[in-house]
CSV table of C-alpha atoms in Angstrom, one decimal:
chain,number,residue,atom,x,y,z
A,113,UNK,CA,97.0,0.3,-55.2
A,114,UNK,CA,95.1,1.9,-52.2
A,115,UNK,CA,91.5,0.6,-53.3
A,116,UNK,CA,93.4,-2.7,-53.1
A,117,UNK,CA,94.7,-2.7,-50.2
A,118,UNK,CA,91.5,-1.3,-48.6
A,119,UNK,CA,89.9,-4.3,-50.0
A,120,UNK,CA,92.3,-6.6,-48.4
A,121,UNK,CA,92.2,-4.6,-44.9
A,122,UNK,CA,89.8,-6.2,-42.0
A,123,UNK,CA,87.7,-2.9,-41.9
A,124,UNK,CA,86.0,-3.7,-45.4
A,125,UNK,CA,84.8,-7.0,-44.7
A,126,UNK,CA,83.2,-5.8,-41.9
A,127,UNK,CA,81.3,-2.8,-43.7
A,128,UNK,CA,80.3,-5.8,-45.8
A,129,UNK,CA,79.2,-7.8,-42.6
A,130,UNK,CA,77.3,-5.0,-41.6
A,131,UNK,CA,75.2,-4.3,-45.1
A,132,UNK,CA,74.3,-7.9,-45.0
A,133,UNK,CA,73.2,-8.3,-41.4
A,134,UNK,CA,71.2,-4.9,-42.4
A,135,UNK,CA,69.7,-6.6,-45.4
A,136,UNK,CA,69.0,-9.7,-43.6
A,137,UNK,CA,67.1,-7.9,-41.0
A,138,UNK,CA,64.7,-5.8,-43.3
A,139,UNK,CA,64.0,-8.9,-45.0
A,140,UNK,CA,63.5,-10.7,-42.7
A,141,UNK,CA,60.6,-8.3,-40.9
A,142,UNK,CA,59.2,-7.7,-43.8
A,143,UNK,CA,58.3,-11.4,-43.8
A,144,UNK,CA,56.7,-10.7,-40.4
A,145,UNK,CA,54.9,-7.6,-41.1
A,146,UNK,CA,53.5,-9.0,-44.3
A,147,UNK,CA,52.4,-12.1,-42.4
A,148,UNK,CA,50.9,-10.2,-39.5
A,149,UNK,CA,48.4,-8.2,-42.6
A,150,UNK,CA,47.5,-11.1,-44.5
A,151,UNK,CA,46.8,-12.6,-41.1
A,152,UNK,CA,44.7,-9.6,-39.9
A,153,UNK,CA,42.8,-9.4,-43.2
A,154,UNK,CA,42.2,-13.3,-43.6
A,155,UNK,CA,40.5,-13.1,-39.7
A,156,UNK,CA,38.7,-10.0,-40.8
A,157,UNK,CA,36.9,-11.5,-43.9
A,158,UNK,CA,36.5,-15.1,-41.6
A,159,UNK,CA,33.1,-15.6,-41.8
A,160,UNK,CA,31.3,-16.0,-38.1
A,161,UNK,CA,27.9,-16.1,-36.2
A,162,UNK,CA,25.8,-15.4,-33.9
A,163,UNK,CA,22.3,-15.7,-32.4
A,164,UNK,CA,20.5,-12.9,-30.6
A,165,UNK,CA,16.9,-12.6,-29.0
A,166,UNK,CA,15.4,-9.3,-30.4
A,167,UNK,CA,11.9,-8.0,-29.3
A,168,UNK,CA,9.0,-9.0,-31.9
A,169,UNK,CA,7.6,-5.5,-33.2
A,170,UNK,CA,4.1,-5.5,-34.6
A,171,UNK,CA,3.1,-2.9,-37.7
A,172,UNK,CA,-1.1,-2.6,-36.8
A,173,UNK,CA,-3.4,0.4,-35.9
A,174,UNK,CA,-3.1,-0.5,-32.0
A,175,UNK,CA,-5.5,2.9,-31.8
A,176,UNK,CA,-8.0,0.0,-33.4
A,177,UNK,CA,-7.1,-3.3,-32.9
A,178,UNK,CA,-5.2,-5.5,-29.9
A,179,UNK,CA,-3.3,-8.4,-31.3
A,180,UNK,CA,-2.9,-11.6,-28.8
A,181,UNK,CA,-1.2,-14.8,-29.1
A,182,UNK,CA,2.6,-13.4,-30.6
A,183,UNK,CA,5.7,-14.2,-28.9
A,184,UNK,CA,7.2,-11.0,-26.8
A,185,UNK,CA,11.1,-12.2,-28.3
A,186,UNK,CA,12.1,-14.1,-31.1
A,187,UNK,CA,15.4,-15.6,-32.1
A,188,UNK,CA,18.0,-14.3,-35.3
A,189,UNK,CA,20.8,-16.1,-36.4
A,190,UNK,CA,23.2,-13.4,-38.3
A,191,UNK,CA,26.1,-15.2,-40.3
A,192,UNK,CA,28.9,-13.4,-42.3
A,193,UNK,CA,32.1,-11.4,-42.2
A,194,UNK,CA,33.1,-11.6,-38.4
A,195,UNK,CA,33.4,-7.7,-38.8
A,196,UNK,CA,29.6,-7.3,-39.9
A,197,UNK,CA,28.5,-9.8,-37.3
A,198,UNK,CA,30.7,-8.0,-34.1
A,199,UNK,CA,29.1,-4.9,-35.3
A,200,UNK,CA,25.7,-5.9,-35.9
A,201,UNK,CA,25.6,-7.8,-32.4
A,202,UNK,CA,27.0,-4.9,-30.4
A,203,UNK,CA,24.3,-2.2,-31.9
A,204,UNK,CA,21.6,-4.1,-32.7
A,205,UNK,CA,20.5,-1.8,-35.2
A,206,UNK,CA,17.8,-3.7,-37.1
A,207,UNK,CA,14.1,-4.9,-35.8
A,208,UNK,CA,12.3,-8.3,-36.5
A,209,UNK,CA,8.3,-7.2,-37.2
A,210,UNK,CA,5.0,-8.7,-38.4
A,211,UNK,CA,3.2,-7.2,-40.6
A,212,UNK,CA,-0.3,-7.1,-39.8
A,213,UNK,CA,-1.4,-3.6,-41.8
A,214,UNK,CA,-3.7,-5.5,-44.5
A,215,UNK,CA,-5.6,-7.8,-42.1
A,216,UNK,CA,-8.8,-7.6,-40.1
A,217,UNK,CA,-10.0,-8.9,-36.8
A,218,UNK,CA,-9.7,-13.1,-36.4
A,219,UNK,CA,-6.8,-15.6,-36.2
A,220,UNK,CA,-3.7,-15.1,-38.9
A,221,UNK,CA,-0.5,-16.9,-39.3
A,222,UNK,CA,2.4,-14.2,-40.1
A,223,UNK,CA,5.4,-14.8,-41.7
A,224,UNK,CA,8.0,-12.6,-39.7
A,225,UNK,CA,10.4,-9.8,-41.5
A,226,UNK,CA,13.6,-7.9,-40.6
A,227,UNK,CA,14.5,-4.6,-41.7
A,228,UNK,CA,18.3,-2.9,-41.2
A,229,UNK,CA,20.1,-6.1,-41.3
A,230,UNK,CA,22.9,-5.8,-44.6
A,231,UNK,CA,22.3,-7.8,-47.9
A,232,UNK,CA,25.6,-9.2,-47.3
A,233,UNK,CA,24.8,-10.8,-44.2
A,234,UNK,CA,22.4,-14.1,-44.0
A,235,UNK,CA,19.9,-14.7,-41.0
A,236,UNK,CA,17.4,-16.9,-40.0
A,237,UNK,CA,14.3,-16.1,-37.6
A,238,UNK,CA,12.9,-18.3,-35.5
A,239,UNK,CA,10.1,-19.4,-35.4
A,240,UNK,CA,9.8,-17.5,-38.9
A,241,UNK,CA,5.7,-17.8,-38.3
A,242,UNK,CA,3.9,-17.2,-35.4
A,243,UNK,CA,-0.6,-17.2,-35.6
A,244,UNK,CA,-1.5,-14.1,-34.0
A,245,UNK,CA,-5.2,-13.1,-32.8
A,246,UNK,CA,-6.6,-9.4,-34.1
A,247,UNK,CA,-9.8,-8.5,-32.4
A,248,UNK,CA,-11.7,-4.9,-31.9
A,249,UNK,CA,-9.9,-2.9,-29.2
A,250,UNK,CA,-11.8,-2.0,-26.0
A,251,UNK,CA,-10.9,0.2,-23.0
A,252,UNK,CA,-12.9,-0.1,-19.8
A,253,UNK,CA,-12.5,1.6,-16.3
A,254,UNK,CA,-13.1,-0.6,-13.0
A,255,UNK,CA,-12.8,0.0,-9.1
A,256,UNK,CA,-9.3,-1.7,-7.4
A,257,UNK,CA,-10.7,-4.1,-5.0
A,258,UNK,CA,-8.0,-5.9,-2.5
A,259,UNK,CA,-7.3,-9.7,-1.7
A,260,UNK,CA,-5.8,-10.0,1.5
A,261,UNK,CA,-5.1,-12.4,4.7
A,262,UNK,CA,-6.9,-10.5,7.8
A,263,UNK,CA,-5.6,-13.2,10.0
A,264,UNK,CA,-1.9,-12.4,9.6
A,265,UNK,CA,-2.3,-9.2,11.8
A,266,UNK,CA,-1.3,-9.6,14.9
A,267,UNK,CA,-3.4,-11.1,18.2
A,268,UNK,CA,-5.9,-8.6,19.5
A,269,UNK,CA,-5.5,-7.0,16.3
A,270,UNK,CA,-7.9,-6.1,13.0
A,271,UNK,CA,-7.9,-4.6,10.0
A,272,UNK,CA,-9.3,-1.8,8.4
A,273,UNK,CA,-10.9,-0.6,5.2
A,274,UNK,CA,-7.9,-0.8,2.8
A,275,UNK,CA,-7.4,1.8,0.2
A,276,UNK,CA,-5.4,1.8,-3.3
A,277,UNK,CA,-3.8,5.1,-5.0
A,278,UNK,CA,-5.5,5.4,-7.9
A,279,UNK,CA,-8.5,4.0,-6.6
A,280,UNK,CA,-10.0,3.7,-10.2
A,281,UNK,CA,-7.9,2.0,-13.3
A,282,UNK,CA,-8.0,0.9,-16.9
A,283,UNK,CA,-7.8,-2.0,-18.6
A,284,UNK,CA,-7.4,-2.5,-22.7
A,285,UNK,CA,-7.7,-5.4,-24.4
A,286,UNK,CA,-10.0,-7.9,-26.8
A,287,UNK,CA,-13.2,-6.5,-26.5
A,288,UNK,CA,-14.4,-10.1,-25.5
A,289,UNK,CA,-11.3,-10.3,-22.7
A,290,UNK,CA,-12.8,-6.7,-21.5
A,291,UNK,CA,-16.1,-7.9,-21.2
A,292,UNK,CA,-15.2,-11.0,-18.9
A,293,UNK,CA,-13.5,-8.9,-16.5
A,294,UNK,CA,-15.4,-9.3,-12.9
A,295,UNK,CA,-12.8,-7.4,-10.8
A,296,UNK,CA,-9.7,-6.1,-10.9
A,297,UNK,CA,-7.2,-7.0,-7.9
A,298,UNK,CA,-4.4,-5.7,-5.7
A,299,UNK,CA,-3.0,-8.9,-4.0
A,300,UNK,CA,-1.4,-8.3,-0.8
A,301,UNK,CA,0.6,-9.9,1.1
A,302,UNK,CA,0.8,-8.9,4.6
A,303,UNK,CA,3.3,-9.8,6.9
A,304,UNK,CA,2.7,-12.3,9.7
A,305,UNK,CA,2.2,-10.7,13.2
A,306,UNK,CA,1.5,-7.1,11.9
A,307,UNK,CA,0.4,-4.3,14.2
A,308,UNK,CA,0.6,-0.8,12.5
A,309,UNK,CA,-0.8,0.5,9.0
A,310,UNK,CA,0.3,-1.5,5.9
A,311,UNK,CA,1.6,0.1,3.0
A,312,UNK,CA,2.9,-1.3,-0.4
A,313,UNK,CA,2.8,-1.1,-4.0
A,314,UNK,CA,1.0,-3.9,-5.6
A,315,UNK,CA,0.6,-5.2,-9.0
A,316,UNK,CA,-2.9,-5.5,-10.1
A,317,UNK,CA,-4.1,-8.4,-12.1
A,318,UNK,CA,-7.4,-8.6,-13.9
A,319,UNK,CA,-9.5,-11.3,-12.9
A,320,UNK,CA,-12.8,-12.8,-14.5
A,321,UNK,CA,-15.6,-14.6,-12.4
A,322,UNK,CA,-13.7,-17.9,-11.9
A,323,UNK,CA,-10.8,-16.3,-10.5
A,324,UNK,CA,-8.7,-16.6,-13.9
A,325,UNK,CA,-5.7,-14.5,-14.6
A,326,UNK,CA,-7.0,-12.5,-17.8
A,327,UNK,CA,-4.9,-11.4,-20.9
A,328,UNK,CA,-5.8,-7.5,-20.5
A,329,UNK,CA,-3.4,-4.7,-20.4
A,330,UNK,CA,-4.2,-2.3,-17.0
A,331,UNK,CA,-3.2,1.3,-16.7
A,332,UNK,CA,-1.5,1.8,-14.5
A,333,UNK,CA,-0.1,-1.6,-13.9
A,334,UNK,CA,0.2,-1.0,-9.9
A,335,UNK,CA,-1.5,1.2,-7.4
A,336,UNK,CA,-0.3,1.9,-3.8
A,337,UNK,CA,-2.4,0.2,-1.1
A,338,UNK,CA,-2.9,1.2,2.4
A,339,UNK,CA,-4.2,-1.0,4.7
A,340,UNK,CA,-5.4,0.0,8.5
A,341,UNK,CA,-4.3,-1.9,11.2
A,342,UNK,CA,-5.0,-1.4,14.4
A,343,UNK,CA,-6.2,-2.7,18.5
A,344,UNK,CA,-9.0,-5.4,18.2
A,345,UNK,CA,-11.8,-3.2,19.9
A,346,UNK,CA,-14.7,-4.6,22.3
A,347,UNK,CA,-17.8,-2.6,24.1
A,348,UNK,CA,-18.3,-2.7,28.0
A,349,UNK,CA,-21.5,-1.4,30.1
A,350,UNK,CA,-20.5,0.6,33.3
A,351,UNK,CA,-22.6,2.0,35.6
A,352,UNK,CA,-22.8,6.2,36.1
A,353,UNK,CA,-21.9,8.1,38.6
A,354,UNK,CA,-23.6,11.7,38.7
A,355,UNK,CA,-21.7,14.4,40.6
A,356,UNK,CA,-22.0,17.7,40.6
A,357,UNK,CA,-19.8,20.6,39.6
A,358,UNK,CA,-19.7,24.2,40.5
A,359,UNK,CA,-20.9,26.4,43.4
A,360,UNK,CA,-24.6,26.1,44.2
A,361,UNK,CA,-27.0,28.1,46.4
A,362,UNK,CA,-25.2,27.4,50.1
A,363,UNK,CA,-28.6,27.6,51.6
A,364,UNK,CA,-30.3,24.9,49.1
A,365,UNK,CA,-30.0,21.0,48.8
A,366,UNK,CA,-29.2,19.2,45.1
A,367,UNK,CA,-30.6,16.0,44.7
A,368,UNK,CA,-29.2,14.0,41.2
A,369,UNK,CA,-31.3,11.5,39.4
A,370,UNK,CA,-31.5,10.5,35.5
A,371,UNK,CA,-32.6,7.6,33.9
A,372,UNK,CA,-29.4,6.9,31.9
A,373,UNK,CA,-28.1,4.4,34.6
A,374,UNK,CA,-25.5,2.8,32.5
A,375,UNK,CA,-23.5,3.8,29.2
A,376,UNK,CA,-21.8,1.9,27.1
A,377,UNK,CA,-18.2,2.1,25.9
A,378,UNK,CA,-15.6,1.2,23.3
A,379,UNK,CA,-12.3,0.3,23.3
A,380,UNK,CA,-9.6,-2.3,23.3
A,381,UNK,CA,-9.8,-5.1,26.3
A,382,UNK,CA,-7.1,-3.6,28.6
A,383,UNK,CA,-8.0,-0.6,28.4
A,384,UNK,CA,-12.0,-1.1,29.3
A,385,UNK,CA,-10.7,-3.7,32.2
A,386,UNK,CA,-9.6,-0.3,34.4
A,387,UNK,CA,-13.2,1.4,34.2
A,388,UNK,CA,-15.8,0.1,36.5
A,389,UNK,CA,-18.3,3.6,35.9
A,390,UNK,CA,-18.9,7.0,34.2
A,391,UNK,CA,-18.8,9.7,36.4
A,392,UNK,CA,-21.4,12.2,34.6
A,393,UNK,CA,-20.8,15.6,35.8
A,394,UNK,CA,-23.8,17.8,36.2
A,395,UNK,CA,-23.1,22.2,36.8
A,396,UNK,CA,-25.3,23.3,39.3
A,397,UNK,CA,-24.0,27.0,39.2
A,398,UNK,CA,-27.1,29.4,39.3
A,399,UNK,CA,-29.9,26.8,39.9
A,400,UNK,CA,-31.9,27.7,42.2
A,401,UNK,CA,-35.2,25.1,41.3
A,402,UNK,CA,-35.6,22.0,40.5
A,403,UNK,CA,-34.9,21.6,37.0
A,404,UNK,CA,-33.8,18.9,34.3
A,405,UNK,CA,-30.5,19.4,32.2
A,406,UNK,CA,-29.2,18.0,29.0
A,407,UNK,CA,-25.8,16.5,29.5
A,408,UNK,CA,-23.1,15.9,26.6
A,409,UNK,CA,-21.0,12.9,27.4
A,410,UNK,CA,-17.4,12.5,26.7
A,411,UNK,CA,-15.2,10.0,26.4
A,412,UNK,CA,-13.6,9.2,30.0
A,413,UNK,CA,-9.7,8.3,28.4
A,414,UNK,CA,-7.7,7.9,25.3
A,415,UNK,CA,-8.3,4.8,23.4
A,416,UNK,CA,-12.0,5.1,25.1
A,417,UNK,CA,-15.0,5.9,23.6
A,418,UNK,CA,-19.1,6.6,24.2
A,419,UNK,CA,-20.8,3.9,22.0
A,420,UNK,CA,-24.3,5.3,23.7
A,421,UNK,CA,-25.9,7.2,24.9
A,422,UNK,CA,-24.3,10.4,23.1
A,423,UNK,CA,-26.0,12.8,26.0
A,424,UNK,CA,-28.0,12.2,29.1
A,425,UNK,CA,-31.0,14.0,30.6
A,426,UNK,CA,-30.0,14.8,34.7
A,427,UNK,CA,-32.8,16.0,37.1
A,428,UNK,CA,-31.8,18.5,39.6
A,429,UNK,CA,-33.7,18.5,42.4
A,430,UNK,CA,-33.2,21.4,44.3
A,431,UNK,CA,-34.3,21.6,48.4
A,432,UNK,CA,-34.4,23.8,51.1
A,433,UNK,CA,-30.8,23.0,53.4
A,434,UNK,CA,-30.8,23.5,57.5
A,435,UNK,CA,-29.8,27.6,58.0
A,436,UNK,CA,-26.7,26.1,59.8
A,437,UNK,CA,-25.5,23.8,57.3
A,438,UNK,CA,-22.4,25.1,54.9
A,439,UNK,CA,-22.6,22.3,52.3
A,440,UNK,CA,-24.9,21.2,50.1
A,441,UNK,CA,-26.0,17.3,50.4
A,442,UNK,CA,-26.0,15.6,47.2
A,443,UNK,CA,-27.7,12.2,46.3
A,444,UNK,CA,-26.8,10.5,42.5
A,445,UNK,CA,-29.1,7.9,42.1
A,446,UNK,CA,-30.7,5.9,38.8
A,447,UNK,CA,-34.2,5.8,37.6
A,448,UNK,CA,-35.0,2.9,38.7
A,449,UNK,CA,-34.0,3.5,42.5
A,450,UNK,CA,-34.9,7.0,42.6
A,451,UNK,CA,-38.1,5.9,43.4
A,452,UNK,CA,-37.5,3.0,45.7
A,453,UNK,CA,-35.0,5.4,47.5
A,454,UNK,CA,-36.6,8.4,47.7
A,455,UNK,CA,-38.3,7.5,51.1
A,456,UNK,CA,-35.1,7.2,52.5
A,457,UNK,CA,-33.8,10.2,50.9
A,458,UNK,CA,-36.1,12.5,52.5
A,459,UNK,CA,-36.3,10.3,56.0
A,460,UNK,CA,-33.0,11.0,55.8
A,461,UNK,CA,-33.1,14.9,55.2
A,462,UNK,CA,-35.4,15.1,58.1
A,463,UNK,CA,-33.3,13.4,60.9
A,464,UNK,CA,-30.4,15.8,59.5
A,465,UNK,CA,-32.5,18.5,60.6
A,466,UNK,CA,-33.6,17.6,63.9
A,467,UNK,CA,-29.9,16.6,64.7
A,468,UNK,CA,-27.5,19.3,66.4
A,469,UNK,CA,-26.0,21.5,64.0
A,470,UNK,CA,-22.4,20.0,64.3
A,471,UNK,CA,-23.6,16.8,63.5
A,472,UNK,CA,-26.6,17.1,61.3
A,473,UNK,CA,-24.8,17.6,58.3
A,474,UNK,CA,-22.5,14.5,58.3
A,475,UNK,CA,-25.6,12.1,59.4
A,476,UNK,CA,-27.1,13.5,55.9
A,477,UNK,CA,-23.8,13.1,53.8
A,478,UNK,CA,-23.5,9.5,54.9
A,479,UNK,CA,-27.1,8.6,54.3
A,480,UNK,CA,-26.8,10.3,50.9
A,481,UNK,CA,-23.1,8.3,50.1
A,482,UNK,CA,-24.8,5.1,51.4
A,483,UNK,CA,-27.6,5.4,48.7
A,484,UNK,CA,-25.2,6.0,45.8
A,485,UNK,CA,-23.5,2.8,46.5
């Protein structure tokens, strides 16, 4: 009677509500979930493709041979499970090669082969032939030489001798490429207007005597090349000057004369255009006779240097001075007026002396600044 009535009250038919919303749900994921698998699985086992460019690998003795002519990447199309392809494609764990183990030197057409690829995937190579070129294997070592532009330095500027780090390289290839080879180049390309030292690192191409790119391998591949660059340099002659230096007998005249009259010197334009002579500077400490020194010339100023002469022979002419005179009187003269002048040299020493002695030895000084001019 109780069972009955709970049967007839609201509460059961909702329990029974309940256990079939319940049931309806399960069922009705389970749908979903068993969907979303077979889904899954079906895009899984979908087959797919795709093409990749893989490095061509050759199987020879390269200690013996040098193969020419192949292509550096070749083509695979992989086709299959889209699993086995996404794999495949993202480790690339298989290599396209020729086999070239069996043949000798001369011109061969290769079929191409894979290895690591699966037996359950499919592929094509292309090309799936390529004619390669075998030939005896040569090494041979040549000097770098440069190729450059030495009018893109600046104005009143020039170029150096360039030099390349190695200076000596390698090159390996077909014995008949090696043997063409006329030079092997660093091409540079210097930049327009340049006025310091150039430095770079440069491929290096080997050339034969036409100027054509050959198919050699060099070792190393570039060098680093330094090229001087610096002020465009001219020569100027100057007249010299010779003075003396020191403390002399006070009771003895020095006369100068040599038969280096002019030198000449290098340098860039500007800085010759402020030099109009070369004072040479002769020591007349200790001399008490005539005599005849070797002079070593030096350069007058930075940037300036003695082209020639290196050194200059300097007569000192040594005299007897008035006993009241304090100074010594000094002529510089040339060679070739030494003589002409040497009249009025001593003329001119002998009205000093019969002058008073507060004005002998400024007559002489005057005579002797008047010659050097």
């Amino acid at each position: 009677m109780n069972f009955n009535k709970f049967i007839d009250s609201p509460l059961f038919y909702r329990i029974i509500a309940l256990a079939f919303a319940v049931l309806l749900f399960a069922y009705t994921n389970e749908d979903k979930l068993s969907s979303t698998r077979n889904n899954t699985d079906s895009t899984m086992l979908a087959n797919a493709s795709t093409t990749m460019r893989v490095a061509l690998q050759l199987e020879v003795n390269s200690n013996k041979y040098f193969v020419t002519g192949y292509p550096e990447k070749v083509k695979v199309k992989v086709s299959g499970s889209k699993a086995m392809v996404t794999t495949i494609s993202n480790t690339r764990n298989f290599k396209i090669y020729a086999d070239l183990t069996d043949l000798k030197p001369g011109t061969h057409e290769v079929t191409l082969k894979q290895s690591g690829l699966s037996s359950d995937l499919d592929y094509t190579i292309s090309p799936a032939k390529v004619k390669i070129t075998i030939s005896n294997r040569k090494t041979k070592s040549f000097p770098v030489q440069f190729n450059y532009d030495k009018q893109r330095v600046g104005n009143n500027y020039k170029v150096g001798t360039p030099t390349a780090d190695p200076d000596v390289v390698s090159a390996t290839g077909a014995s008949s490429e090696i043997s063409k080879i006329a030079e092997i180049v660093a091409a540079v390309e210097i930049p327009k207007g340049t006025k310091s030292t150039f430095s770079r690192s440069v491929l290096l191409q080997a050339l034969d005597d036409k100027g054509k790119i050959l198919n050699v391998v060099i070792s190393p591949q570039t060098v680093d090349v330094k090229i001087p660059v610096y002020s465009e340099t001219t020569t100027k002659k100057v007249p010299v000057q010779l003075v003396t230096t020191g403390d002399g007998d006070s009771d003895k005249s020095y006369t100068l004369s040599s038969s280096t009259e002019t030198v000449t010197l290098s340098g860039t334009k500007s800085d010759l255009s402020g030099i109009s002579s070369y004072k040479i500077s002769v020591p007349i400490d200790g001399i008490s006779s005539t005599t005849t020194k070797s002079v070593n010339l030096a350069s007058p100023s930075n940037g300036v240097t003695i082209v020639q002469p290196k050194s200059a022979k300097v007569k000192i002419t040594v005299g007897d001075s008035s006993s009241s005179s304090n100074e010594s009187t000094v002529s510089s003269q040339s060679s070739s007026s030494s003589s002409s002048n040497s009249g009025t040299s001593s003329s001119s020493a002998k009205s000093s002396q019969s002058e008073s002695e507060s004005g002998s030895q400024t007559s002489s000084q005057s005579s002797s600044s008047s010659e050097d001019e």
